[in-house]
Amino acid sequence: MASPNQPFVPSAVKTESELSLELNDSLTQAAVSTALVSVFRGKFCDAILPNRKTISFKKEQIIYDVGDNERTLFFLQEGFVKVGTITSDGHELIYDVRKGGDVVGELCASETRRPDRAVALEQTEAIPVPFDDVMEVVRKQPDLLARLVDVFCRALNEAYAQVNTLAVDDTAHRLCKVLLKLAAKIGQNSGSEVEIPTYLTQEEIAQMVVARRERISTALNFLRRKKMIQYTNHGHLLLNLKALETYSA
Amino acid sequence: MASPNQPFVPSAVKTESELSLELNDSLTQAAVSTALVSVFRGKFCDAILPNRKTISFKKEQIIYDVGDNERTLFFLQEGFVKVGTITSDGHELIYDVRKGGDVVGELCASETRRPDRAVALEQTEAIPVPFDDVMEVVRKQPDLLARLVDVFCRALNEAYAQVNTLAVDDTAHRLCKVLLKLAAKIGQNSGSEVEIPTYLTQEEIAQMVVARRERISTALNFLRRKKMIQYTNHGHLLLNLKALETYSA
DNA sequence: GCCTGAGTGTTACCGACGTAACACTTCACC
DNA sequence: GGTGAAGTGTTACGTCGGTAACACTCAGGC
């Protein structure tokens, strides 16, 4: 596997004409930004997780898959995970990325057969909890209710935001929004820039943006020329949030 | 306003080449079909709604709008409502259609400023209930918890299904799925066919399908020539579910 | 009856993006 | 050090669908 360290910037840079430059109007993107991060941290964990065993998942390992029918949520302790599905034409589609402190698998609440899947993006520790157990705890401690509702509501918000972008934005703008979302969820400050501390292939980014990998390659280089992004010497993305926000707005 | 009774079928029917005929692979559409219908009927209503006043909304009247900041759910008693938003480029986008027995406005659970809006598609009766009141009732009657969670979970399921279609289907297939969804939610049996008992303009259908009205016009006529849909003498849509399901699959 | 406005039907044109094909870089492993 | 696999960069081509423009149908008001 080739690491993308210091990705080769071709000397003959192609014309920018391909990627539309005109500023798109901004989305009613809803302030979904901060995501599910850590919603379940604290009280929720204290009430549900003690005396349960953690499971380790290696990079690329499937936590649960489309078609599974056990109804369990997974409380992520450590690591990054992608949540998505496999489309009818066989391609992967990524809805969301979550990390330690988040939950995945909430869709099993109203379906027996899972429509979605979660895959570890890197070494991940998670505690599986049967859905019924979660409900039981919330019934006994009604102060946790708000948090449970919040988890679903935020996910719903994000899903709608995704529909919005798909309806109005072109590839470059959607890529921007994906990068900003990643920054909000798993970004780490690195001076005035924000680093995405996980290596994501262009293919994976494409699955989040909903576009072909080739377009992502072109769009990423477009953003690099615009100084909106760069790579660290570890091959990670380094984002200029200000610039990205301006462009995506 | 012209009624679309017996819509004029042009004698010179255009070639079908424009609309792709090849069968697309089917979506992992998740069995979201039946939707939120009546989820809140029964116990939930008994516990929350007594002694509250109903509000009437006329066709086209806004129930709540983008930017509103009161946190209230609306329990629909009668009528049809569209839930959606206004995109950054000023166009309306419809996420969902709901009817008597459903709730709308659930997104206010985690946002103060509403990102969405609900508009009556016909005369509608609804009971507004502050979000906090709903939470209070659920806390006191934990058996309602499952239903509350179910509402959010189903909405989430549908939102993801929408992302799926946008990712893989062309306009004609998306239209099919929208029609099938309408059938599941507000359809009425009419012999072997199912009738959509509300008049929807092509513009509104376009907002559900996420496409321009012109494309919808063409696609609807394409489906008519294929005998997958027709109009009643009241100008309502009449759907051949079998055929639509086969095509959309 | 006539006019206006809303809704629908149709087409030509063009741009964005999927497809396909291929070159290049880096790393792992032998 | 060589080889293959994975990942990235780039282009030519075709197509779906947005844009624009316009014709037609019907209902209601004058």
XYZ file of C-alpha atoms (C1' of nucleotides) in Angstrom:
558
model
C 0.000 0.000 0.000
C 1.516 3.258 -1.111
C 1.579 5.920 1.539
C 0.619 9.265 0.131
C 3.450 11.021 1.928
C 4.367 14.174 0.120
C 2.015 13.414 -2.707
C 3.564 14.148 -6.043
C 2.424 17.503 -7.268
C 2.653 17.301 -11.022
C 4.696 20.147 -12.452
C 2.278 20.666 -15.289
C -0.766 21.664 -13.349
C -3.949 21.354 -15.286
C -6.288 24.242 -16.038
C -8.824 25.109 -13.425
C -11.574 25.423 -15.931
C -12.861 21.963 -15.222
C -13.886 22.691 -11.692
C -16.399 25.443 -11.512
C -15.090 28.403 -9.622
C -18.131 30.512 -9.245
C -19.240 30.777 -5.661
C -22.292 28.666 -5.085
C -24.912 30.046 -2.795
C -24.597 28.607 0.647
C -26.682 25.778 1.986
C -29.158 26.007 4.765
C -26.701 23.516 6.078
C -28.131 23.595 9.580
C -25.598 23.857 12.328
C -25.077 20.132 12.315
C -21.379 20.706 12.481
C -20.398 19.362 15.839
C -22.058 16.025 15.348
C -22.611 13.213 17.769
C -19.267 13.723 19.375
C -19.183 12.540 22.937
C -22.919 12.700 23.367
C -22.876 9.421 25.167
C -19.899 10.247 27.300
C -20.369 10.710 31.003
C -23.539 9.627 32.707
C -24.708 7.444 29.892
C -21.565 5.409 29.951
C -21.569 5.168 33.688
C -25.075 3.762 33.627
C -24.758 1.359 30.747
C -21.212 0.271 30.270
C -19.809 -0.995 33.591
C -19.240 -4.732 33.692
C -19.413 -5.117 29.935
C -16.591 -6.333 27.807
C -14.869 -4.307 25.148
C -14.280 -5.725 21.694
C -11.324 -4.721 19.557
C -11.637 -4.152 15.838
C -8.682 -3.876 13.538
C -8.485 -1.363 10.688
C -10.884 -2.426 7.907
C -12.706 -4.835 10.187
C -16.480 -4.829 10.011
C -18.275 -3.953 13.252
C -21.700 -4.813 11.896
C -22.868 -5.268 8.328
C -25.866 -4.776 6.074
C -28.319 -7.589 6.709
C -27.227 -8.370 10.250
C -30.141 -8.843 12.568
C -28.801 -8.546 16.075
C -30.142 -5.388 17.641
C -27.167 -3.914 19.434
C -25.607 -0.498 19.681
C -21.848 -0.133 19.858
C -20.367 2.416 22.228
C -17.063 3.456 20.731
C -14.294 3.873 23.270
C -11.382 4.537 20.993
C -10.755 4.802 17.263
C -12.546 5.977 14.105
C -15.353 4.257 12.312
C -17.200 4.826 9.048
C -20.965 4.310 8.919
C -22.548 3.675 5.542
C -24.018 1.050 3.288
C -23.496 -0.859 0.065
C -25.610 0.524 -2.759
C -27.574 -1.620 -5.149
C -24.867 -1.185 -7.770
C -22.320 -2.610 -5.385
C -20.496 0.558 -4.432
C -19.872 1.614 -0.882
C -21.545 4.796 0.344
C -20.452 6.499 3.568
C -23.028 8.417 5.584
C -20.908 9.444 8.499
C -17.687 9.061 10.460
C -17.707 8.542 14.215
C -15.086 8.209 16.911
C -14.504 7.341 20.545
C -17.392 8.653 22.640
C -19.955 8.180 19.880
C -22.396 5.352 19.319
C -22.979 3.422 16.117
C -25.698 1.005 15.139
C -28.646 3.131 16.275
C -30.601 2.265 13.139
C -31.413 -1.140 14.562
C -33.951 0.575 16.806
C -36.713 0.248 14.253
C -35.469 -2.412 11.869
C -34.568 -5.973 12.533
C -32.441 -6.341 9.446
C -29.731 -3.684 9.437
C -29.743 -1.436 6.390
C -26.339 0.000 7.225
C -22.844 -1.083 8.178
C -19.964 0.199 10.272
C -16.298 -0.459 9.523
C -13.263 0.491 11.576
C -11.057 3.079 9.887
C -8.333 2.273 12.372
C -7.855 0.144 15.489
C -11.093 0.624 17.434
C -12.402 -0.423 20.828
C -16.169 -0.752 21.188
C -18.633 -2.057 23.727
C -21.685 -3.786 22.256
C -24.929 -3.242 24.166
C -28.228 -4.865 23.205
C -30.766 -2.253 22.184
C -33.184 -3.531 24.820
C -30.621 -2.937 27.535
C -30.241 0.668 26.403
C -33.974 1.168 26.511
C -34.122 -0.391 29.940
C -31.513 1.959 31.332
C -33.229 4.989 29.839
C -36.525 3.889 31.347
C -34.903 3.663 34.765
C -32.999 6.926 34.397
C -35.241 9.282 32.487
C -32.627 12.032 32.605
C -30.805 10.084 29.912
C -33.775 10.386 27.611
C -32.750 13.766 26.259
C -29.390 12.401 25.239
C -30.838 9.431 23.454
C -33.204 11.656 21.519
C -30.374 14.015 20.758
C -28.335 11.240 19.172
C -31.081 10.395 16.726
C -31.964 13.973 16.062
C -28.439 15.000 15.209
C -28.046 12.039 12.896
C -31.284 13.027 11.213
C -30.083 16.581 10.851
C -26.928 15.450 9.172
C -28.741 13.129 6.845
C -30.939 15.985 5.673
C -27.898 18.208 5.283
C -26.463 15.527 3.025
C -29.621 15.535 0.918
C -29.331 19.311 0.681
C -25.786 19.249 -0.667
C -26.593 16.522 -3.118
C -29.472 18.664 -4.347
C -27.545 21.889 -4.919
C -23.760 21.531 -4.738
C -21.234 20.377 -7.304
C -18.440 17.951 -6.461
C -15.931 20.541 -5.293
C -18.371 22.142 -2.873
C -19.508 18.799 -1.555
C -15.884 17.815 -1.003
C -15.383 21.011 0.990
C -18.294 20.191 3.207
C -17.085 16.651 3.773
C -13.675 17.968 4.777
C -15.234 20.496 7.151
C -17.374 17.762 8.668
C -14.316 15.578 9.156
C -12.546 18.503 10.765
C -15.434 19.028 13.167
C -15.577 15.367 14.086
C -12.062 14.086 14.179
C -9.939 17.135 13.445
C -7.005 18.107 15.640
C -5.681 21.626 15.862
C -2.268 21.997 14.347
C -1.382 25.662 14.536
C -3.834 27.689 12.542
C -4.718 24.627 10.506
C -6.669 21.508 11.409
C -5.291 18.056 10.768
C -7.302 14.964 9.897
C -5.378 12.414 11.928
C -6.405 9.401 9.876
C -5.293 8.392 6.451
C -8.238 8.261 4.096
C -7.897 7.022 0.547
C -9.394 9.114 -2.241
C -11.759 6.232 -2.768
C -13.115 6.594 0.774
C -13.423 10.344 0.433
C -15.271 9.765 -2.828
C -17.734 7.517 -0.992
C -18.443 10.322 1.456
C -18.747 12.988 -1.211
C -20.814 10.745 -3.475
C -18.669 11.066 -6.581
C -16.095 9.051 -8.520
C -12.579 8.835 -7.188
C -11.154 10.525 -10.280
C -13.191 13.661 -9.605
C -11.955 13.700 -6.022
C -8.377 13.507 -7.191
C -8.915 16.530 -9.405
C -10.913 18.417 -6.785
C -8.340 17.817 -4.048
C -5.602 19.208 -6.250
C -7.803 22.141 -7.098
C -8.194 22.874 -3.380
C -4.451 22.463 -2.896
C -3.660 24.993 -5.578
C -6.074 27.324 -3.834
C -4.136 26.774 -0.600
C -7.244 25.525 1.116
C -5.682 22.191 1.968
C -2.235 20.565 2.078
C -0.713 17.317 3.254
C 1.315 16.758 6.411
C 4.528 14.834 6.147
C 2.570 11.842 7.400
C 0.250 12.023 4.401
C -2.627 13.377 6.436
C -4.830 16.216 5.297
C -4.236 19.660 6.738
C -7.188 21.998 6.381
C -7.453 25.748 6.240
C -10.894 25.957 7.830
C -11.417 29.643 7.112
C -10.776 29.221 3.429
C -12.856 26.078 3.158
C -15.761 27.686 4.949
C -15.625 30.699 2.681
C -15.601 28.531 -0.395
C -18.288 26.142 0.769
C -20.569 28.946 1.946
C -55.189 27.259 -11.647
C -55.694 24.674 -14.343
C -56.943 21.365 -13.094
C -55.040 18.514 -14.621
C -58.186 16.528 -15.297
C -57.687 14.225 -18.198
C -54.292 15.702 -18.941
C -53.762 16.252 -22.616
C -51.759 13.433 -24.082
C -50.038 14.910 -27.076
C -50.706 12.926 -30.213
C -47.120 13.106 -31.287
C -45.531 11.235 -28.439
C -41.861 11.826 -28.150
C -39.255 9.115 -28.441
C -38.385 7.222 -25.324
C -34.718 7.470 -25.953
C -34.330 10.383 -23.606
C -35.313 8.474 -20.517
C -33.034 5.589 -19.911
C -34.860 2.324 -20.102
C -32.278 -0.057 -18.868
C -33.218 -1.577 -15.557
C -31.157 -0.063 -12.801
C -30.028 -2.327 -10.051
C -32.226 -2.040 -7.029
C -31.436 -0.042 -3.973
C -30.790 -1.420 -0.567
C -33.785 0.748 0.022
C -34.407 -0.630 3.499
C -37.979 -1.506 4.254
C -38.721 2.054 5.202
C -41.873 1.900 3.200
C -44.595 2.188 5.756
C -43.171 5.307 7.316
C -44.256 7.116 10.412
C -47.888 6.448 9.765
C -49.916 6.403 12.916
C -46.955 5.760 15.134
C -48.242 8.269 17.605
C -51.810 7.130 17.492
C -53.305 5.461 20.524
C -51.586 5.640 23.854
C -49.323 8.485 22.929
C -52.182 10.690 21.941
C -54.175 9.733 25.003
C -51.310 10.737 27.230
C -50.299 13.959 25.547
C -53.148 15.467 23.665
C -56.193 15.731 25.952
C -57.091 19.288 26.919
C -55.018 20.825 24.175
C -56.419 22.927 21.413
C -56.296 22.008 17.758
C -55.103 24.496 15.159
C -56.418 24.499 11.606
C -54.152 25.114 8.647
C -55.428 25.864 5.194
C -53.857 24.434 2.051
C -50.482 26.094 1.440
C -50.349 27.470 4.961
C -47.051 27.182 6.787
C -47.143 25.148 10.012
C -43.614 26.067 11.002
C -40.815 27.523 8.931
C -37.046 27.492 8.564
C -35.569 29.720 11.224
C -38.406 29.441 13.708
C -37.185 28.862 17.205
C -40.117 27.594 19.203
C -39.527 23.993 20.131
C -42.852 22.314 19.534
C -43.974 19.138 17.835
C -47.221 19.092 15.880
C -49.475 16.061 16.172
C -51.395 15.878 12.926
C -55.037 14.931 13.357
C -56.239 15.305 9.808
C -54.791 16.305 6.448
C -51.525 16.037 4.514
C -48.358 17.972 5.118
C -45.039 18.301 3.327
C -41.832 18.479 5.354
C -38.787 20.002 3.707
C -36.607 23.062 3.544
C -35.537 25.933 1.328
C -32.149 25.328 -0.237
C -29.426 27.927 -0.436
C -30.311 28.602 -4.054
C -33.861 29.422 -3.046
C -35.612 26.307 -4.252
C -37.904 24.233 -2.108
C -36.817 20.708 -1.263
C -39.270 18.160 0.150
C -37.952 15.478 2.482
C -41.183 13.755 3.359
C -44.991 13.803 3.333
C -46.982 13.093 6.493
C -50.634 12.795 7.354
C -53.115 12.510 10.212
C -51.645 10.328 12.945
C -48.063 11.413 12.259
C -45.963 14.035 13.980
C -43.971 16.822 12.370
C -41.383 19.163 13.803
C -39.293 16.535 15.554
C -36.073 18.156 14.368
C -36.440 20.864 17.007
C -35.305 18.273 19.557
C -31.658 19.130 19.087
C -31.707 22.508 17.393
C -33.132 25.752 18.583
C -33.378 27.289 15.141
C -35.428 25.032 12.891
C -33.594 23.864 9.768
C -36.803 22.584 8.202
C -40.357 23.626 7.463
C -43.781 22.014 7.220
C -46.546 23.215 4.915
C -50.112 21.954 4.644
C -50.843 20.251 1.324
C -54.537 20.480 2.132
C -56.772 21.534 5.030
C -54.997 20.163 8.097
C -55.752 19.949 11.811
C -52.783 19.788 14.163
C -52.142 19.980 17.888
C -48.947 21.801 18.866
C -47.149 20.361 21.900
C -43.999 21.900 23.364
C -41.079 19.529 23.057
C -40.512 19.680 26.803
C -44.061 18.477 27.422
C -43.452 15.481 25.189
C -40.290 14.627 27.049
C -42.092 15.001 30.350
C -44.812 12.580 29.337
C -42.295 10.033 28.092
C -40.397 10.291 31.340
C -43.560 9.557 33.280
C -44.703 6.782 30.970
C -41.590 4.951 29.865
C -43.623 2.585 27.729
C -43.924 5.430 25.266
C -40.172 5.608 24.896
C -40.042 2.946 22.219
C -42.474 4.878 20.101
C -40.595 8.109 20.381
C -37.372 6.402 19.373
C -39.153 4.680 16.543
C -40.306 7.987 15.103
C -36.782 9.316 14.873
C -35.356 6.057 13.679
C -37.814 5.705 10.829
C -37.203 9.266 9.740
C -33.490 8.560 9.776
C -33.984 5.437 7.734
C -35.883 7.340 5.115
C -33.354 10.101 4.964
C -30.611 7.575 4.271
C -32.768 5.878 1.666
C -33.047 9.268 -0.023
C -29.267 9.632 -0.039
C -29.039 6.175 -1.575
C -31.336 6.997 -4.491
C -29.614 10.271 -5.120
C -26.351 8.367 -5.274
C -27.377 5.696 -7.755
C -30.718 6.324 -9.494
C -31.617 8.480 -12.457
C -34.653 10.769 -12.475
C -37.154 8.195 -13.704
C -36.198 5.673 -11.038
C -36.231 8.295 -8.316
C -39.681 9.378 -9.454
C -40.866 5.783 -9.174
C -39.621 5.570 -5.633
C -41.280 8.836 -4.694
C -44.569 7.600 -6.097
C -44.268 4.315 -4.218
C -43.498 6.213 -1.037
C -46.551 8.388 -1.545
C -48.621 5.282 -2.129
C -47.398 3.743 1.109
C -48.090 6.886 3.091
C -51.233 8.404 1.720
C -52.373 5.972 -0.950
C -55.923 4.622 -1.074
C -56.841 1.374 -2.708
C -58.907 1.827 -5.807
C -59.419 -1.592 -7.295
C -56.086 -3.117 -8.255
C -54.561 0.338 -8.407
C -53.670 2.800 -5.666
C -54.810 6.398 -5.788
C -52.941 9.399 -4.427
C -55.878 11.319 -3.015
C -54.221 14.738 -3.129
C -53.457 16.905 -6.102
C -49.735 17.488 -6.374
C -48.272 19.824 -8.965
C -45.351 18.606 -11.035
C -43.331 21.270 -9.300
C -44.009 19.662 -5.918
C -43.210 16.212 -7.223
C -40.001 17.627 -8.652
C -39.087 18.920 -5.187
C -39.513 15.420 -3.777
C -37.594 13.743 -6.580
C -34.861 16.392 -6.570
C -35.035 17.282 -10.251
C -36.395 20.040 -12.501
C -40.079 20.149 -13.207
C -39.504 19.674 -16.936
C -37.839 16.323 -16.333
C -40.751 15.245 -14.160
C -43.204 16.122 -16.895
C -41.305 13.952 -19.326
C -40.812 11.151 -16.825
C -44.479 11.072 -15.818
C -45.516 10.732 -19.435
C -42.941 8.035 -19.900
C -44.489 6.110 -16.997
C -47.948 6.689 -18.432
C -47.005 5.257 -21.789
C -45.639 2.272 -19.897
C -49.031 1.935 -18.184
C -47.391 2.259 -14.793
C -49.488 5.277 -13.868
C -52.594 7.105 -15.062
C -54.822 9.937 -13.899
C -58.238 9.644 -12.272
C -61.002 11.867 -13.558
C -60.283 14.101 -10.582
C -56.743 14.666 -11.784
C -55.236 12.453 -9.106
C -52.514 9.938 -9.755
C -53.445 6.284 -10.035
C -50.554 3.912 -9.527
C -49.902 0.392 -10.707
C -47.789 -0.643 -7.714
C -46.627 -3.934 -9.186
C -45.295 -2.298 -12.305
C -43.682 0.560 -10.418
C -42.003 -1.808 -7.998
C -40.660 -3.918 -10.838
C -39.261 -0.880 -12.581
C -37.822 0.748 -9.489
C -36.252 -2.496 -8.284
C -66.988 35.353 -24.846
C -62.167 36.993 -23.743
C -58.138 37.371 -21.008
C -55.018 36.109 -17.637
C -52.482 33.039 -14.923
C -51.308 28.500 -13.356
C -50.001 24.307 -14.781
C -48.232 21.169 -18.307
C -45.503 19.382 -22.670
C -41.454 19.696 -25.567
C -37.102 20.819 -27.545
C -32.131 22.672 -28.344
C -28.119 23.566 -26.027
C -24.495 23.047 -22.724
C -22.068 21.793 -18.569
C -20.915 18.567 -14.992
C -19.852 14.163 -14.108
C -19.466 9.006 -14.935
C -16.618 5.791 -17.829
C -12.601 4.058 -19.564
C -7.970 3.970 -20.207
C -3.460 4.712 -18.957
C 0.896 6.693 -16.757
C 3.261 7.445 -12.664
C 4.787 6.903 -7.538
C 5.502 4.523 -3.497
C 5.785 0.634 -0.548
C 5.904 -4.283 0.821
C 7.823 -8.379 0.022
C 10.688 -11.506 -1.941
C 17.270 -4.492 -6.167
C 13.208 -6.182 -8.609
C 8.374 -6.919 -8.875
C 3.615 -6.338 -7.985
C -0.066 -4.078 -5.743
C -2.243 -0.045 -4.057
C -2.919 4.510 -4.594
C -2.838 8.812 -7.287
C -3.055 12.114 -11.586
C -4.941 13.072 -16.076
C -7.423 12.963 -20.319
C -11.077 11.834 -24.142
C -15.638 10.687 -24.660
C -20.484 10.132 -23.858
C -24.607 11.026 -21.295
C -27.783 12.700 -17.946
C -29.950 16.486 -16.565
C -30.135 21.720 -15.826
C -31.308 26.004 -18.557
C -33.973 28.551 -21.494
C -37.514 29.291 -24.412
C -41.897 28.603 -26.015
C -46.546 26.376 -27.126
C -50.635 24.555 -25.341
C -54.725 23.662 -22.022
C -57.755 24.820 -18.749
C -60.298 27.576 -15.038
C -61.978 31.691 -13.225
C -62.990 36.565 -13.397
C -64.306 40.395 -16.080
